[in-house]
CSV table of C-alpha atoms in Angstrom, one decimal:
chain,number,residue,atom,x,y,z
A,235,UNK,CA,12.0,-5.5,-16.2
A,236,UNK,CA,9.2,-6.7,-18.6
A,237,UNK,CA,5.5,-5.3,-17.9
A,238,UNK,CA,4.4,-9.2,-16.6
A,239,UNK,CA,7.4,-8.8,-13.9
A,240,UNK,CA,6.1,-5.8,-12.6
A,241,UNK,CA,2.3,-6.6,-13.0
A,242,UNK,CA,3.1,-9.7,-10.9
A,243,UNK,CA,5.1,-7.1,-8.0
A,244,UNK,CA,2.0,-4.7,-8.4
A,245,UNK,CA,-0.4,-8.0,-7.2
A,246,UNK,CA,1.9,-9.3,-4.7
A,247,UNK,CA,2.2,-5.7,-3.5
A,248,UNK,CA,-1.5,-5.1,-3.3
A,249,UNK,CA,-2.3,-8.5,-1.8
A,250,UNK,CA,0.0,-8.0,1.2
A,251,UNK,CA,-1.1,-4.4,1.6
A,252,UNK,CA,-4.9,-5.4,1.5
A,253,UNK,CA,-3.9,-8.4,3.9
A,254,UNK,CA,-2.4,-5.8,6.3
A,255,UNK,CA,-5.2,-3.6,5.9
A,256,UNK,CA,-7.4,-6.3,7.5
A,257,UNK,CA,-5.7,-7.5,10.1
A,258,UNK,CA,-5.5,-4.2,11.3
A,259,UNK,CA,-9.5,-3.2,10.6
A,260,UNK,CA,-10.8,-6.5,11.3
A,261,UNK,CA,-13.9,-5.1,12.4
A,262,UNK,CA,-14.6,-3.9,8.5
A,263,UNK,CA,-14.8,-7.5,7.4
């Protein structure tokens, strides 16, 4: 895998786990 591949999976990652995050604190936003 090249190091934009995985930089790309790191975001996507990050995004849904920061998307999770707030549907599940909604009151912190």
């Amino acid at each position: 895998m090249s190091l934009e591949s995985i930089v790309m999976l790191l975001i996507c990652v990050g995004m849904m786990v920061y998307l999770l995050y707030a549907l599940l604190r909604p009151e912190k936003f």
